[in-house]
Coordinates of C-alpha atoms in Angstrom, one line a residue:
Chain A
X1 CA 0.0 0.0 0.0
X2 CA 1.1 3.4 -0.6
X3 CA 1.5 5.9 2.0
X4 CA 1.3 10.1 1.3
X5 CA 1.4 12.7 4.2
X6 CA 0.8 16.2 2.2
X7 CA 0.0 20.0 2.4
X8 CA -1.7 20.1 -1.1
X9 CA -5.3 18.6 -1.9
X10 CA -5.8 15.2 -3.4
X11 CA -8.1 13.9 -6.3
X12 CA -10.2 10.3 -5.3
X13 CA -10.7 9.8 -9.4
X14 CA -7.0 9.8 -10.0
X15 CA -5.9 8.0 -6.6
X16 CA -8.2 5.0 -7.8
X17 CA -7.1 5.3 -11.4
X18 CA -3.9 5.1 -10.0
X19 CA -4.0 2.1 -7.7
X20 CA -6.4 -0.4 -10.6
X21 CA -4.7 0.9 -13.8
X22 CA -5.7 -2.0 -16.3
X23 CA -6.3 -4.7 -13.8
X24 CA -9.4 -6.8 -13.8
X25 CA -9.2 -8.7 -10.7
X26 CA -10.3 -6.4 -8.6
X27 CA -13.7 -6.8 -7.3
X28 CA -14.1 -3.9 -4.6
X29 CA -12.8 -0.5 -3.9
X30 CA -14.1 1.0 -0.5
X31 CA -13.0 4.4 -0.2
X32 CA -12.6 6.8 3.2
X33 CA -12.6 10.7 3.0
X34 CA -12.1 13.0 5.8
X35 CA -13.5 16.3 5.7
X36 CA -13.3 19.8 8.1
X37 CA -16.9 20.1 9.3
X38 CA -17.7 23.6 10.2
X39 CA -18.7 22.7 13.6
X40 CA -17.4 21.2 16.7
X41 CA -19.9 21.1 19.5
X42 CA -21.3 24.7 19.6
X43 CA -18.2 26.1 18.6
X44 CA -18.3 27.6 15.0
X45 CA -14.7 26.2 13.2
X46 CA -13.2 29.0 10.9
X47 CA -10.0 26.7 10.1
X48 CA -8.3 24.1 11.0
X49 CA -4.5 23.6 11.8
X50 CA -2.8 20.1 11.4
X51 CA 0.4 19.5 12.8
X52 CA 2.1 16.6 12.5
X53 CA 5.0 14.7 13.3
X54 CA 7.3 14.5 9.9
X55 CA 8.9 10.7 9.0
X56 CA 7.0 9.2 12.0
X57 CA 3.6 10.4 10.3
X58 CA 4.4 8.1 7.3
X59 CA 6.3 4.8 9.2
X60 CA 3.0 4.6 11.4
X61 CA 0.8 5.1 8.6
X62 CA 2.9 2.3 7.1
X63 CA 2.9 -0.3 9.9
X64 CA -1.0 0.2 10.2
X65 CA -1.0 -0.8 6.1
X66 CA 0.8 -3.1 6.9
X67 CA -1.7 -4.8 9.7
X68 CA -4.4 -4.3 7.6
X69 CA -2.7 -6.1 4.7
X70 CA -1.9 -8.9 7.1
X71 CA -5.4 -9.1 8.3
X72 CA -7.3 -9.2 5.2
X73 CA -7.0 -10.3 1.5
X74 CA -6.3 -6.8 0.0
X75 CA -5.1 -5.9 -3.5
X76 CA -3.9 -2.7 -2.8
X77 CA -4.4 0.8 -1.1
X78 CA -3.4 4.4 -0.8
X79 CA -3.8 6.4 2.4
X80 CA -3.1 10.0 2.1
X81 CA -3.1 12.3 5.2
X82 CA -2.6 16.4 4.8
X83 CA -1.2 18.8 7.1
X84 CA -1.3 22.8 7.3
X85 CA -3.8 24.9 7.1
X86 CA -7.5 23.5 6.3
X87 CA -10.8 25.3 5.8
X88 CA -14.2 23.9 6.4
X89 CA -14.8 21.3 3.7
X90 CA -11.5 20.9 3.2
X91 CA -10.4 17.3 2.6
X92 CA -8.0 15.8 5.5
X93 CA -7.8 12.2 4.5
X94 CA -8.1 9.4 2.1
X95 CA -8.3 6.1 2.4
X96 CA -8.8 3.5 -0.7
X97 CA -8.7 -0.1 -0.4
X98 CA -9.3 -2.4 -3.5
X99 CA -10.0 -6.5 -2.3
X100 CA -11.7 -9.0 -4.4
X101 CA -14.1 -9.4 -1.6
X102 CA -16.2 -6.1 0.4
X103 CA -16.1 -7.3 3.5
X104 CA -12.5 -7.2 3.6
X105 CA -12.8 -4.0 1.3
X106 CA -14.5 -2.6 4.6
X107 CA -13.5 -3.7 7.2
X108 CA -9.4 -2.6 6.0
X109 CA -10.5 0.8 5.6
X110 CA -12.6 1.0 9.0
X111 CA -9.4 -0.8 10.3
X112 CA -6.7 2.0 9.1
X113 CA -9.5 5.3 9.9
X114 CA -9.6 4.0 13.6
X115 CA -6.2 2.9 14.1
X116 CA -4.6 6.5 12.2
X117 CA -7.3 8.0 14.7
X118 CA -5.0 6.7 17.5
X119 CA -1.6 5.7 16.2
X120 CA -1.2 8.5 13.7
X121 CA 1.1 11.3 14.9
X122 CA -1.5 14.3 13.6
X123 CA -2.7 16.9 15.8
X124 CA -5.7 19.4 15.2
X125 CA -6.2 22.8 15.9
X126 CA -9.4 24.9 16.4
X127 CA -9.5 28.1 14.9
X128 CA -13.0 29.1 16.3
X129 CA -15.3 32.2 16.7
X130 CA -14.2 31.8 20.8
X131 CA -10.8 31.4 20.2
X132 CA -7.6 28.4 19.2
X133 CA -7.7 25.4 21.2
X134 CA -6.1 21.4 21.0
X135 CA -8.9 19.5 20.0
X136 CA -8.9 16.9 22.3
X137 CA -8.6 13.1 22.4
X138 CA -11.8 11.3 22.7
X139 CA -11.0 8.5 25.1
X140 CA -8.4 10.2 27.8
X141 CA -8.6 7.1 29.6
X142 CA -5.1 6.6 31.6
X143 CA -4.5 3.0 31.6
X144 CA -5.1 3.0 27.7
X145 CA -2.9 6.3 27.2
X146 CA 0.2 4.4 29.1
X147 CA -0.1 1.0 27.2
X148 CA 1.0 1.8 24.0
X149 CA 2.3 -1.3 22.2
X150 CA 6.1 -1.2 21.7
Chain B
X1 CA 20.2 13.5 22.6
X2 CA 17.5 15.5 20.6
X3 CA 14.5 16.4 22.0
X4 CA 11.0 16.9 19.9
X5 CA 8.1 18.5 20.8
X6 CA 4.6 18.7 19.0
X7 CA 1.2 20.2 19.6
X8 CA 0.0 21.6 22.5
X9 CA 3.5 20.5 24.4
X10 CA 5.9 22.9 21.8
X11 CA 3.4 25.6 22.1
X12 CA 3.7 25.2 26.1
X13 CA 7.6 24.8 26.1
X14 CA 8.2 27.5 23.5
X15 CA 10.4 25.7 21.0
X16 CA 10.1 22.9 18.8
X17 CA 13.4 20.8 19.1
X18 CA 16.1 20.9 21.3
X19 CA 19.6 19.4 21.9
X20 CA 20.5 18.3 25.5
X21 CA 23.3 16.0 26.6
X22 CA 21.9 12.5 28.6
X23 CA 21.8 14.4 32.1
X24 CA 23.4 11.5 35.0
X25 CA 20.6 10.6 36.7
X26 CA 18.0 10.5 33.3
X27 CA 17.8 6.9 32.8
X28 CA 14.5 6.3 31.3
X29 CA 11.8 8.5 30.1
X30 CA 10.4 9.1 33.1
X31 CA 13.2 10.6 34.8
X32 CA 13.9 12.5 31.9
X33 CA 10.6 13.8 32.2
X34 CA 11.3 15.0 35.8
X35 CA 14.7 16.5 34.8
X36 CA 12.5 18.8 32.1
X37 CA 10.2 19.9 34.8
X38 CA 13.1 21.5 36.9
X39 CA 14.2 23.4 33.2
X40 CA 11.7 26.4 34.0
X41 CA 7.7 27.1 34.3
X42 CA 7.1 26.6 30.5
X43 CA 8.2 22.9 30.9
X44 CA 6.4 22.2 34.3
X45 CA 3.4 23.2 32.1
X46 CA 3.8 21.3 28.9
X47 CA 4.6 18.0 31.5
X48 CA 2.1 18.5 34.2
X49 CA -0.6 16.2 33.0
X50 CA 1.5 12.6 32.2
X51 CA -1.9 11.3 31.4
X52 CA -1.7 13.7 28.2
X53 CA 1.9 13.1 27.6
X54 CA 2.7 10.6 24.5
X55 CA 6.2 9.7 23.8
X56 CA 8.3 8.1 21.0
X57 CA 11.8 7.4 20.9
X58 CA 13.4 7.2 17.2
X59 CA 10.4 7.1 15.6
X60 CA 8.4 4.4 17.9
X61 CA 6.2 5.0 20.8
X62 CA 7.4 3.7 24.2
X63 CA 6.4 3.6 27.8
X64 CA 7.8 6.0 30.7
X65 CA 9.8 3.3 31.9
X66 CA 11.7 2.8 28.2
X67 CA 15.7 3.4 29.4
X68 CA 17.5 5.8 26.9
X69 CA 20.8 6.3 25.6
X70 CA 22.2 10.0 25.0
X71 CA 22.0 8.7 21.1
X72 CA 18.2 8.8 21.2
X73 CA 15.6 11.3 19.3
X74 CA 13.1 11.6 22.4
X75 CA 9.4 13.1 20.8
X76 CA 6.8 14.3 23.4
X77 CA 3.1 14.9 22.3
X78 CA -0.4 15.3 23.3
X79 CA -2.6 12.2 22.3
X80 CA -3.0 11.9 18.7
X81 CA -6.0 13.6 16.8
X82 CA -6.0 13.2 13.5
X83 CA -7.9 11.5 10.6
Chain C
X1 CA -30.9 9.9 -1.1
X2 CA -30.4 9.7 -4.9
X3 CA -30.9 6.1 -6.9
X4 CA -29.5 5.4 -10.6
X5 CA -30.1 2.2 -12.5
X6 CA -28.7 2.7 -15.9
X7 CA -26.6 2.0 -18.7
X8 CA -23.8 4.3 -18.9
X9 CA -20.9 4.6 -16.9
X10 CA -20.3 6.9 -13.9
X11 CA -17.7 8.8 -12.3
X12 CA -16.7 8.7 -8.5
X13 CA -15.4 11.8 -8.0
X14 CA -18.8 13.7 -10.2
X15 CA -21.4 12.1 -7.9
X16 CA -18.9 13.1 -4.7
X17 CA -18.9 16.6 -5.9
X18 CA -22.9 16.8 -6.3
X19 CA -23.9 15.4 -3.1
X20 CA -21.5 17.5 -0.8
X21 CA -22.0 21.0 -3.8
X22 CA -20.1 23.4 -1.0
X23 CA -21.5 21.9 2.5
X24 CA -19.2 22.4 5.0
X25 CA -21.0 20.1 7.9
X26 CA -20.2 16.8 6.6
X27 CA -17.7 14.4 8.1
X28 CA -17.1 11.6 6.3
X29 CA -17.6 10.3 3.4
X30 CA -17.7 6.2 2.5
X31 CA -17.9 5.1 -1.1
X32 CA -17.9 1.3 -2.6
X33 CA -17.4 0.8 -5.9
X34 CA -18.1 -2.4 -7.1
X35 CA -16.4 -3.9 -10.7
X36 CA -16.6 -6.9 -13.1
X37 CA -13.9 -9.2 -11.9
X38 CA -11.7 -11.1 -14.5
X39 CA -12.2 -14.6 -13.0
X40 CA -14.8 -16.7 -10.9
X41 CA -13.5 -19.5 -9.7
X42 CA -11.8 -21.4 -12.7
X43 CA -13.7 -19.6 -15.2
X44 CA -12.6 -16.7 -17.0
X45 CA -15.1 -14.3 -17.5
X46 CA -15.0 -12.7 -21.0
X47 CA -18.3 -10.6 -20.4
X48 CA -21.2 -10.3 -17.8
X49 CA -24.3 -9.3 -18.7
X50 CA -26.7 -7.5 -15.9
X51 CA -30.6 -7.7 -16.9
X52 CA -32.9 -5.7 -14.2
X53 CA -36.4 -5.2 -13.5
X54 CA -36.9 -1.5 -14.7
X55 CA -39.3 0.3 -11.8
X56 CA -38.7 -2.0 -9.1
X57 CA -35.0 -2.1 -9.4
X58 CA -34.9 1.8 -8.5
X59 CA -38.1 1.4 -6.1
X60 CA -35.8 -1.9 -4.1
X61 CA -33.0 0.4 -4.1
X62 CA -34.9 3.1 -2.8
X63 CA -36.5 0.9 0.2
X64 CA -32.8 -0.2 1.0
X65 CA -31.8 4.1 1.0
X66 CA -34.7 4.8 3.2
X67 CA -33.9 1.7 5.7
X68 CA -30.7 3.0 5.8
X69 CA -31.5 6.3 6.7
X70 CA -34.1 5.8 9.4
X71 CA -30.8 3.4 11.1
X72 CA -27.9 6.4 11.0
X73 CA -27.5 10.0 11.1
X74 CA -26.8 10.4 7.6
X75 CA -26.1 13.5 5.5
X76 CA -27.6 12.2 1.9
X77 CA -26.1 9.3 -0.4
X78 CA -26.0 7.8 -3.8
X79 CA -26.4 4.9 -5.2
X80 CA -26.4 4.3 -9.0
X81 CA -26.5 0.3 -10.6
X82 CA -25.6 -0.1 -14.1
X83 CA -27.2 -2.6 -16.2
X84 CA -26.1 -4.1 -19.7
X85 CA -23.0 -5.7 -21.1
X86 CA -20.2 -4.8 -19.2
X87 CA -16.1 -6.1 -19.1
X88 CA -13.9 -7.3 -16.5
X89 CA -12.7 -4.0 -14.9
X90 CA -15.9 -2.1 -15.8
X91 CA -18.2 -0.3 -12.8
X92 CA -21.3 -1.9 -12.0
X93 CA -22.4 -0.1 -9.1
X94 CA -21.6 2.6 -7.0
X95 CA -23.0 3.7 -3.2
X96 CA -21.9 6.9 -1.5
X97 CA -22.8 7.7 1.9
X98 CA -22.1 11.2 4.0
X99 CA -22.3 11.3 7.2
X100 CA -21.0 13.5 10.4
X101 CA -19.8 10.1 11.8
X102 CA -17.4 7.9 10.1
X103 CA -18.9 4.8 11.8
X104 CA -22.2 6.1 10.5
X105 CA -21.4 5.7 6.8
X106 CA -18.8 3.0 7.0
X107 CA -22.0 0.6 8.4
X108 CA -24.9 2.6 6.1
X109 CA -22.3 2.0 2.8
X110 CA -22.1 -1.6 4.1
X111 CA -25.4 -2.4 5.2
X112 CA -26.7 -0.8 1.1
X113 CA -24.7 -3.5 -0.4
X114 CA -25.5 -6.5 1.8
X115 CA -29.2 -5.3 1.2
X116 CA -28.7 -4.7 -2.1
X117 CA -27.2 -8.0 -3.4
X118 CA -30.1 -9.9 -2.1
X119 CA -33.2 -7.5 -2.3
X120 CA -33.0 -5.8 -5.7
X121 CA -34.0 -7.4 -8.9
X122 CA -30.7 -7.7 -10.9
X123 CA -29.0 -10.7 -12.6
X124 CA -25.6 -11.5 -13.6
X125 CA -25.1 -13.5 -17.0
X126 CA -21.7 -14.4 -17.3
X127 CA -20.0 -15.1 -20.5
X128 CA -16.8 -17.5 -20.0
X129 CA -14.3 -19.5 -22.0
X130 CA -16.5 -22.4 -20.9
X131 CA -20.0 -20.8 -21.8
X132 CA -22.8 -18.6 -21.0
X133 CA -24.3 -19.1 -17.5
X134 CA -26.6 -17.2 -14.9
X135 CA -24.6 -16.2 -11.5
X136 CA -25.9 -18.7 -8.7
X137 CA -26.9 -16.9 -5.3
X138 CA -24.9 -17.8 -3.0
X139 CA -27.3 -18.4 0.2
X140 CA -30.1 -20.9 -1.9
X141 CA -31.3 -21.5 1.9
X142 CA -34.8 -22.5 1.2
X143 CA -36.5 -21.4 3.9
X144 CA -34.6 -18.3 3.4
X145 CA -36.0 -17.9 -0.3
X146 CA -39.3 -18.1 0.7
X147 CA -39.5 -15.9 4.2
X148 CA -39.4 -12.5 2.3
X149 CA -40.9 -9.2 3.9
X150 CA -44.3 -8.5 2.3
Chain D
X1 CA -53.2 -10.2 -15.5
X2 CA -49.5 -9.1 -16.6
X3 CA -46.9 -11.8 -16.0
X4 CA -43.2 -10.9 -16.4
X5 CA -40.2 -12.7 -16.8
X6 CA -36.6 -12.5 -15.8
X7 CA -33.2 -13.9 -16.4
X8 CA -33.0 -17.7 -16.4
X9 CA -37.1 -18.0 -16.0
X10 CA -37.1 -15.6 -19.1
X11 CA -34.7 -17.4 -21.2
X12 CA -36.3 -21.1 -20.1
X13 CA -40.4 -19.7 -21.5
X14 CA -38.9 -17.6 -24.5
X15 CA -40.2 -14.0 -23.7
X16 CA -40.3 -11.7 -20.8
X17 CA -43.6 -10.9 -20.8
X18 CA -47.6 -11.8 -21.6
X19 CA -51.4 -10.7 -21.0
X20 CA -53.5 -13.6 -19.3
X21 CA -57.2 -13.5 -17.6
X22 CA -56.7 -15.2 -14.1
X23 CA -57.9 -18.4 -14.6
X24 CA -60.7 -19.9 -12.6
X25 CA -58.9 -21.7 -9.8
X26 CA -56.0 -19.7 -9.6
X27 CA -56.0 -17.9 -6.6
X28 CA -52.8 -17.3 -5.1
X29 CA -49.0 -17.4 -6.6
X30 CA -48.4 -21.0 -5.6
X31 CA -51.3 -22.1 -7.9
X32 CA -50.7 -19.8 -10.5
X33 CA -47.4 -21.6 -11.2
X34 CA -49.1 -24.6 -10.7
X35 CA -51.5 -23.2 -13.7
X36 CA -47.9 -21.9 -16.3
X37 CA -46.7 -25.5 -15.6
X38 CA -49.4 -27.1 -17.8
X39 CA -48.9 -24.6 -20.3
X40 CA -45.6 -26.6 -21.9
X41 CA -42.1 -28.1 -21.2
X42 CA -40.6 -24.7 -21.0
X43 CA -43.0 -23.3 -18.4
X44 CA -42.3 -26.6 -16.3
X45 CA -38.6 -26.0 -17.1
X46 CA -38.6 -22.6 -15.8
X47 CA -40.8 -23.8 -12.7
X48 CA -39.3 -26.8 -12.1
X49 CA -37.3 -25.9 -8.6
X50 CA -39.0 -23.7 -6.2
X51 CA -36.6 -23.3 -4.3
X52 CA -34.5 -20.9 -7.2
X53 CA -38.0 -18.9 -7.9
X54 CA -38.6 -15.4 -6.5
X55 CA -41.9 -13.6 -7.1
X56 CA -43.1 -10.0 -6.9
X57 CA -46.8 -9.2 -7.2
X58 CA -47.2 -5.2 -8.2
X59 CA -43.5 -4.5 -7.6
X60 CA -43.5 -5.9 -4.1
X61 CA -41.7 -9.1 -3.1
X62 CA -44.5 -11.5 -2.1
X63 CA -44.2 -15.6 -0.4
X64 CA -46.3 -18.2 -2.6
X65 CA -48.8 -17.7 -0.8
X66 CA -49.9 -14.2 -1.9
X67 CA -53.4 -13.7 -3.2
X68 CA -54.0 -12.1 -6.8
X69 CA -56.2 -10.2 -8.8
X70 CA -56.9 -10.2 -12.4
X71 CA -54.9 -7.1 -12.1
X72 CA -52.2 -8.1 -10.8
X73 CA -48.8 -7.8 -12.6
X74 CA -46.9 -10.7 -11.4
X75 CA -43.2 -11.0 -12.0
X76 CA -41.0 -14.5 -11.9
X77 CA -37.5 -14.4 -11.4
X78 CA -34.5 -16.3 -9.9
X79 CA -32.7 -15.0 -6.6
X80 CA -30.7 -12.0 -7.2
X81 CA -27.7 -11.5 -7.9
X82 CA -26.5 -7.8 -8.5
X83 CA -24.4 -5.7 -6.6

């Protein structure tokens, strides 16, 4: 699978025309897209910052490929993540998974959204009408947090 | 050793990266953690919470106890957000 | 939701672009794209030929978008079915699902086609180096075949 | 009454479609079929296995059991198999 992290927009057409070229055996494609939703709570989002973590971003978005590709019958896959500066509607991330078979079509690209979600070194920032903030984690829970695998 | 930090943590601390030499008595992240603290407020901030604190060493996420070597890139971080 | 059954081709990135038009509150987006594989089992397939039930085919598919909408918070969807001759490699059916939720339209995309495959009225005719034959369902459970919802 | 044909049952009887009157002691699906299999070897061809036939009375999947009308339009099919 192929791994991007990037400031500019991506295209889901060309990804996919990319990853099947001429083949034939593929029976599936499930495809993932991220976008900036305009708001979080109550609190209206004017943009979005992503920082990330350069070299480490794309090794852990490679070893989770990788699990996924262990786990399922997959014929390929691209998972692009951007960084910078991102407005409401913006695209964030793309995942595309081609299997002979859906279930694993789906199943890989729930796999890879909810492991990046957690194993992904991204961080987003709040530009909103009260003000910058973290966004924060959803589940703060300390035993989890301090049990990282190795 | 070179020190990383991302996120809410570099905004805290001030700076992004760092170079420190293995201080004696920092022999795993944890102690290394405590030898930031004492650096000045901006650190005692950015560690306060460990329950918020993520770490990698060279590239790979580790527990508090992981032992390092003056060799090491040492990255701290909030818990991850994106996707 | 939007339902297609036709003969023409469609284009991923087109039907993305007119369900989201410039909405900034959605999510996630979940698309499966389904395509004429090359082989089933030992047979090659040189050509598969989809006959429908013009009406009901877009009414079924309809019934299945509604179902999935009263189950998640969804944003809108698409889902087009092409009929005709098509080649290994070629579309045959596309589903798009927004959502707020990525959860949402992972399991609404997911739920359309498991629905889909056995509740609307569509028939594979494959054409093989061994032959012309109808696709077999794969659950002939009997009791199954003959406990349909009224 | 409109009966319509699909797929295999449409290939087995030779057209897709014909105009009947509901005859006398035909009163739901199961003894329609029992009625198109006295019409000729291809009808009992296509009715042969019930297990492989689907039916939808007015657009809406029905069991064999389903009463009809004279104006019914009753389609025959095998399971599906799109997606």
């Amino acid at each position: 699978m192929k791994v991007r992290v990037q400031q500019q927009n991506f295209n889901i057409a060309a990804e996919i025309k990319e990853l099947c070229g001429n083949r034939t055996d593929i029976g599936a494609i499930v495809t993932f897209t991220g976008l900036v939703r305009d708001f979080h709570g109550e609190n209206k989002i004017q943009k979005m910052t992503l920082e990330h973590f350069p070299g480490m971003a794309e090794k852990q978005l490679g070893n989770i490929c990788q699990a996924a590709d262990k786990r399922w019958p997959l014929q390929g896959g691209t998972v692009i993540h951007r960084y910078g500066s991102l407005l409401p509607g913006e695209q964030i991330v793309l995942v595309v998974i081609l299997s002979a078979h859906r279930e694993a079509a789906f199943e890989a690209a729930a796999f890879i959204m909810d492991r990046l979600k957690t194993d992904a070194p991204f961080w987003k920032k709040e530009q909103t009408s009260h003000g910058a903030h973290w966004v924060e984690a959803k589940d703060a829970d300390i035993k989890k947090s301090q049990n990282w695998k190795e | 050793m070179e020190l990383l930090y991302f996120a809410r943590i570099r905004e805290d601390i001030g700076h992004s990266s760092e170079i420190i030499s293995l201080p004696e008595n920092v022999s795993n992240v944890e102690s290394l953690i405590g030898f930031l603290r004492q650096k000045g407020q901006n650190y005692q901030t950015a560690f306060e919470n460990e329950i918020i604190i993520r770490v990698a060493v060279n590239q790979a996420y580790v527990k508090f106890d992981h032992p390092l070597e003056d060799k090491d890139e040492v990255a701290f971080f909030p818990p991850m957000t994106g996707g």
